[in-house]
Amino acid sequence: MNRQILLAARPVGFPKETDFRLQEAPIPEPGEGEFLVGVRWLSVDPYMRGRMNAERSYAPSVNLGDVMVGGAAGRVLKSRQAGFSEGDYVMGMFGWQEYAVTDGKGVRKLDPAVAPVSTSLGVLGMPGLTAYFGLLTVGEAKAGETVVVSGAAGAVGSYVGQIAKIHGCRVVGIAGSDDKVKWLKDDLGFDAVLNYKTTTDYRGALKELCPQGIDVYFENVGGPISDAAFLLLNPRARVPVCGQVALYSAGKEEMGPRLLMQILVKQVKVEGFLVFQFASRYGEGLTKLTEWVRSGQLKYKETVTDGIENAPQAFLSMLRGGNTGKQLVRISNA
Ligand SMILES: NC(=O)c1ccc[n+]([C@@H]2O[C@H](COP(=O)([O-])OP(=O)(O)OC[C@H]3O[C@@H](n4cnc5c(N)ncnc54)[C@H](OP(=O)(O)O)[C@@H]3O)[C@@H](O)[C@H]2O)c1
């Protein structure tokens, strides 16, 4: 049987396990031009919170009763598609389920000799590309500059900090536990890291850690952390707005200080971006990221939860900061 996780209810505020439902369905048969994938790795990501809402944002909502949307990696089990053969490793938007049938559109073939296939959902996948294009193209980070990244110990944040180090920047992270702070400093080479859960004066603490001010603030979280970072931006600073994870379940719009005067007088560039806008340059990004992973300059960590039945719990844990690096769900059916 194919175990699937469906969206059972639209969350109000922070999602709950009861917003999801496990269903067993027959393993689907591929038709002409299609192939069957046995999923091994499922990604849970913050954007999925938005897909649970009724209102469409930049991408369609998941309908109630539908399989939750998500990227996954696995192996081709049966193929009636000339471009894919049994045994090929692939990644695609297969959803929260153990088996998926696809026509191959948007599916990427993977070479396990280059890197473990799970990395196609993290450092060598969408989060890695987000860090790469967000920091270098949107953020225009340059050697000698101070880069501050929030959500620093998550997938995107941990890659951003390391890519900034590779480019000769001074890197300051913001993360939610002492263990995360230690990992970022000791293992990933961040210059300084702030634990926002044990700090009340974000501005004062960041000011101390950024004596030369901030040239790039890579925004992952929103709320009071970004308010503090904005006040320390240098003239001509750049703010790639990548995510607002602190606000996804907020329910109502948050009011904060009005910071447009800072942006005006310091001539700051604040630019929202979606990784998909760089689709035509994914080849370049993946080549660079792969080079850095293979040379050991770009390290990655995975937090793994076993079993499709535990995907909701893994998703909720990630939203609460239970992950270090990329949160994944491992499925051992294939
Ligand atoms: N623009 C794009 O195309 C794009 C693509 C991918 C991801 N994103 C965004 O990038 C950000 C990171 O995504 P990811 O996949 O790498 O997830 P992630 O960082 O691996 O996981 C989410 C992290 O958010 C932190 N967090 C949760 N609530 C928070 C709060 N109230 N304040 C501060 N931090 C909080 C938690 O770490 P702590 O322990 O530190 O709290 C948690 O580990 C998200 O905002 C996501 O939406 C954007």
PDB file of N, CA and C in Angstrom, residues 73-114:
ATOM      1  N   ALA A  73      12.879  12.657  -2.769  1.00  0.00           N
ATOM      2  CA  ALA A  73      13.870  11.979  -3.606  1.00  0.00           C
ATOM      3  C   ALA A  73      13.697  10.478  -3.438  1.00  0.00           C
ATOM      4  N   GLY A  74      13.937   9.746  -4.507  1.00  0.00           N
ATOM      5  CA  GLY A  74      13.775   8.296  -4.417  1.00  0.00           C
ATOM      6  C   GLY A  74      14.294   7.615  -5.665  1.00  0.00           C
ATOM      7  N   ARG A  75      13.743   6.435  -5.919  1.00  0.00           N
ATOM      8  CA  ARG A  75      14.236   5.607  -7.024  1.00  0.00           C
ATOM      9  C   ARG A  75      13.108   5.202  -7.939  1.00  0.00           C
ATOM     10  N   VAL A  76      13.396   5.120  -9.222  1.00  0.00           N
ATOM     11  CA  VAL A  76      12.388   4.676 -10.190  1.00  0.00           C
ATOM     12  C   VAL A  76      12.210   3.157 -10.022  1.00  0.00           C
ATOM     13  N   LEU A  77      10.964   2.752  -9.773  1.00  0.00           N
ATOM     14  CA  LEU A  77      10.684   1.324  -9.560  1.00  0.00           C
ATOM     15  C   LEU A  77      10.155   0.648 -10.821  1.00  0.00           C
ATOM     16  N   LYS A  78       9.403   1.414 -11.629  1.00  0.00           N
ATOM     17  CA  LYS A  78       8.826   0.876 -12.868  1.00  0.00           C
ATOM     18  C   LYS A  78       8.751   2.028 -13.838  1.00  0.00           C
ATOM     19  N   SER A  79       9.158   1.826 -15.075  1.00  0.00           N
ATOM     20  CA  SER A  79       9.107   2.965 -15.994  1.00  0.00           C
ATOM     21  C   SER A  79       8.456   2.617 -17.327  1.00  0.00           C
ATOM     22  N   ARG A  80       7.577   3.529 -17.774  1.00  0.00           N
ATOM     23  CA  ARG A  80       7.033   3.465 -19.138  1.00  0.00           C
ATOM     24  C   ARG A  80       7.326   4.807 -19.810  1.00  0.00           C
ATOM     25  N   GLN A  81       8.503   5.350 -19.444  1.00  0.00           N
ATOM     26  CA  GLN A  81       8.925   6.662 -19.956  1.00  0.00           C
ATOM     27  C   GLN A  81      10.344   6.498 -20.448  1.00  0.00           C
ATOM     28  N   ALA A  82      10.572   6.849 -21.710  1.00  0.00           N
ATOM     29  CA  ALA A  82      11.873   6.561 -22.339  1.00  0.00           C
ATOM     30  C   ALA A  82      13.043   7.224 -21.607  1.00  0.00           C
ATOM     31  N   GLY A  83      12.816   8.393 -21.023  1.00  0.00           N
ATOM     32  CA  GLY A  83      13.922   9.144 -20.403  1.00  0.00           C
ATOM     33  C   GLY A  83      14.335   8.638 -19.035  1.00  0.00           C
ATOM     34  N   PHE A  84      13.548   7.752 -18.420  1.00  0.00           N
ATOM     35  CA  PHE A  84      13.851   7.292 -17.058  1.00  0.00           C
ATOM     36  C   PHE A  84      13.800   5.770 -16.997  1.00  0.00           C
ATOM     37  N   SER A  85      14.791   5.166 -16.345  1.00  0.00           N
ATOM     38  CA  SER A  85      14.841   3.708 -16.272  1.00  0.00           C
ATOM     39  C   SER A  85      14.732   3.256 -14.833  1.00  0.00           C
ATOM     40  N   GLU A  86      14.291   2.016 -14.699  1.00  0.00           N
ATOM     41  CA  GLU A  86      14.216   1.410 -13.374  1.00  0.00           C
ATOM     42  C   GLU A  86      15.586   1.532 -12.694  1.00  0.00           C
ATOM     43  N   GLY A  87      15.598   1.949 -11.438  1.00  0.00           N
ATOM     44  CA  GLY A  87      16.863   2.078 -10.706  1.00  0.00           C
ATOM     45  C   GLY A  87      17.418   3.483 -10.706  1.00  0.00           C
ATOM     46  N   ASP A  88      16.932   4.361 -11.610  1.00  0.00           N
ATOM     47  CA  ASP A  88      17.426   5.747 -11.605  1.00  0.00           C
ATOM     48  C   ASP A  88      17.060   6.419 -10.284  1.00  0.00           C
ATOM     49  N   TYR A  89      17.978   7.230  -9.783  1.00  0.00           N
ATOM     50  CA  TYR A  89      17.670   8.073  -8.609  1.00  0.00           C
ATOM     51  C   TYR A  89      17.130   9.407  -9.111  1.00  0.00           C
ATOM     52  N   VAL A  90      16.063   9.881  -8.497  1.00  0.00           N
ATOM     53  CA  VAL A  90      15.398  11.096  -8.983  1.00  0.00           C
ATOM     54  C   VAL A  90      14.900  11.945  -7.813  1.00  0.00           C
ATOM     55  N   MET A  91      14.704  13.227  -8.092  1.00  0.00           N
ATOM     56  CA  MET A  91      13.981  14.065  -7.124  1.00  0.00           C
ATOM     57  C   MET A  91      12.940  14.884  -7.875  1.00  0.00           C
ATOM     58  N   GLY A  92      11.835  15.163  -7.174  1.00  0.00           N
ATOM     59  CA  GLY A  92      10.764  15.936  -7.791  1.00  0.00           C
ATOM     60  C   GLY A  92       9.726  16.287  -6.736  1.00  0.00           C
ATOM     61  N   MET A  93       8.664  16.939  -7.162  1.00  0.00           N
ATOM     62  CA  MET A  93       7.607  17.337  -6.223  1.00  0.00           C
ATOM     63  C   MET A  93       6.626  16.159  -6.081  1.00  0.00           C
ATOM     64  N   PHE A  94       7.029  15.125  -5.372  1.00  0.00           N
ATOM     65  CA  PHE A  94       6.234  13.901  -5.298  1.00  0.00           C
ATOM     66  C   PHE A  94       5.209  13.919  -4.165  1.00  0.00           C
ATOM     67  N   GLY A  95       5.303  14.900  -3.259  1.00  0.00           N
ATOM     68  CA  GLY A  95       4.319  15.018  -2.178  1.00  0.00           C
ATOM     69  C   GLY A  95       4.635  14.118  -1.002  1.00  0.00           C
ATOM     70  N   TRP A  96       3.806  14.244   0.052  1.00  0.00           N
ATOM     71  CA  TRP A  96       4.033  13.471   1.289  1.00  0.00           C
ATOM     72  C   TRP A  96       3.425  12.073   1.115  1.00  0.00           C
ATOM     73  N   GLN A  97       4.131  11.206   0.412  1.00  0.00           N
ATOM     74  CA  GLN A  97       3.638   9.845   0.205  1.00  0.00           C
ATOM     75  C   GLN A  97       4.808   8.923  -0.101  1.00  0.00           C
ATOM     76  N   GLU A  98       4.552   7.625   0.022  1.00  0.00           N
ATOM     77  CA  GLU A  98       5.635   6.661  -0.134  1.00  0.00           C
ATOM     78  C   GLU A  98       5.916   6.299  -1.584  1.00  0.00           C
ATOM     79  N   TYR A  99       4.918   6.429  -2.426  1.00  0.00           N
ATOM     80  CA  TYR A  99       5.079   6.123  -3.859  1.00  0.00           C
ATOM     81  C   TYR A  99       4.391   7.217  -4.667  1.00  0.00           C
ATOM     82  N   ALA A 100       4.954   7.530  -5.825  1.00  0.00           N
ATOM     83  CA  ALA A 100       4.314   8.537  -6.681  1.00  0.00           C
ATOM     84  C   ALA A 100       4.497   8.155  -8.138  1.00  0.00           C
ATOM     85  N   VAL A 101       3.474   8.456  -8.939  1.00  0.00           N
ATOM     86  CA  VAL A 101       3.581   8.284 -10.383  1.00  0.00           C
ATOM     87  C   VAL A 101       3.748   9.673 -10.993  1.00  0.00           C
ATOM     88  N   THR A 102       4.663   9.774 -11.954  1.00  0.00           N
ATOM     89  CA  THR A 102       4.935  11.081 -12.568  1.00  0.00           C
ATOM     90  C   THR A 102       5.229  10.902 -14.056  1.00  0.00           C
ATOM     91  N   ASP A 103       5.014  12.002 -14.805  1.00  0.00           N
ATOM     92  CA  ASP A 103       5.403  11.965 -16.230  1.00  0.00           C
ATOM     93  C   ASP A 103       6.821  12.501 -16.418  1.00  0.00           C
ATOM     94  N   GLY A 104       7.469  12.861 -15.315  1.00  0.00           N
ATOM     95  CA  GLY A 104       8.873  13.280 -15.391  1.00  0.00           C
ATOM     96  C   GLY A 104       9.060  14.780 -15.513  1.00  0.00           C
ATOM     97  N   LYS A 105       7.948  15.530 -15.623  1.00  0.00           N
ATOM     98  CA  LYS A 105       8.083  16.983 -15.749  1.00  0.00           C
ATOM     99  C   LYS A 105       8.643  17.548 -14.422  1.00  0.00           C
ATOM    100  N   GLY A 106       9.698  18.314 -14.489  1.00  0.00           N
ATOM    101  CA  GLY A 106      10.294  18.913 -13.284  1.00  0.00           C
ATOM    102  C   GLY A 106      11.080  17.915 -12.449  1.00  0.00           C
ATOM    103  N   VAL A 107      11.273  16.703 -12.952  1.00  0.00           N
ATOM    104  CA  VAL A 107      12.015  15.690 -12.183  1.00  0.00           C
ATOM    105  C   VAL A 107      13.503  15.768 -12.571  1.00  0.00           C
ATOM    106  N   ARG A 108      14.356  15.727 -11.554  1.00  0.00           N
ATOM    107  CA  ARG A 108      15.804  15.818 -11.793  1.00  0.00           C
ATOM    108  C   ARG A 108      16.428  14.459 -11.510  1.00  0.00           C
ATOM    109  N   LYS A 109      17.294  13.995 -12.403  1.00  0.00           N
ATOM    110  CA  LYS A 109      18.013  12.736 -12.149  1.00  0.00           C
ATOM    111  C   LYS A 109      19.186  13.032 -11.231  1.00  0.00           C
ATOM    112  N   LEU A 110      19.494  12.079 -10.342  1.00  0.00           N
ATOM    113  CA  LEU A 110      20.562  12.289  -9.363  1.00  0.00           C
ATOM    114  C   LEU A 110      21.652  11.249  -9.557  1.00  0.00           C
ATOM    115  N   ASP A 111      22.886  11.634  -9.238  1.00  0.00           N
ATOM    116  CA  ASP A 111      23.995  10.696  -9.297  1.00  0.00           C
ATOM    117  C   ASP A 111      24.495  10.475  -7.872  1.00  0.00           C
ATOM    118  N   PRO A 112      24.186   9.311  -7.279  1.00  0.00           N
ATOM    119  CA  PRO A 112      24.583   9.081  -5.883  1.00  0.00           C
ATOM    120  C   PRO A 112      26.092   9.023  -5.698  1.00  0.00           C
ATOM    121  N   ALA A 113      26.835   8.932  -6.805  1.00  0.00           N
ATOM    122  CA  ALA A 113      28.299   8.939  -6.681  1.00  0.00           C
ATOM    123  C   ALA A 113      28.799  10.357  -6.397  1.00  0.00           C
ATOM    124  N   VAL A 114      28.016  11.362  -6.761  1.00  0.00           N
ATOM    125  CA  VAL A 114      28.428  12.755  -6.544  1.00  0.00           C
ATOM    126  C   VAL A 114      28.154  13.162  -5.099  1.00  0.00           C
TER     127      VAL A 114
END
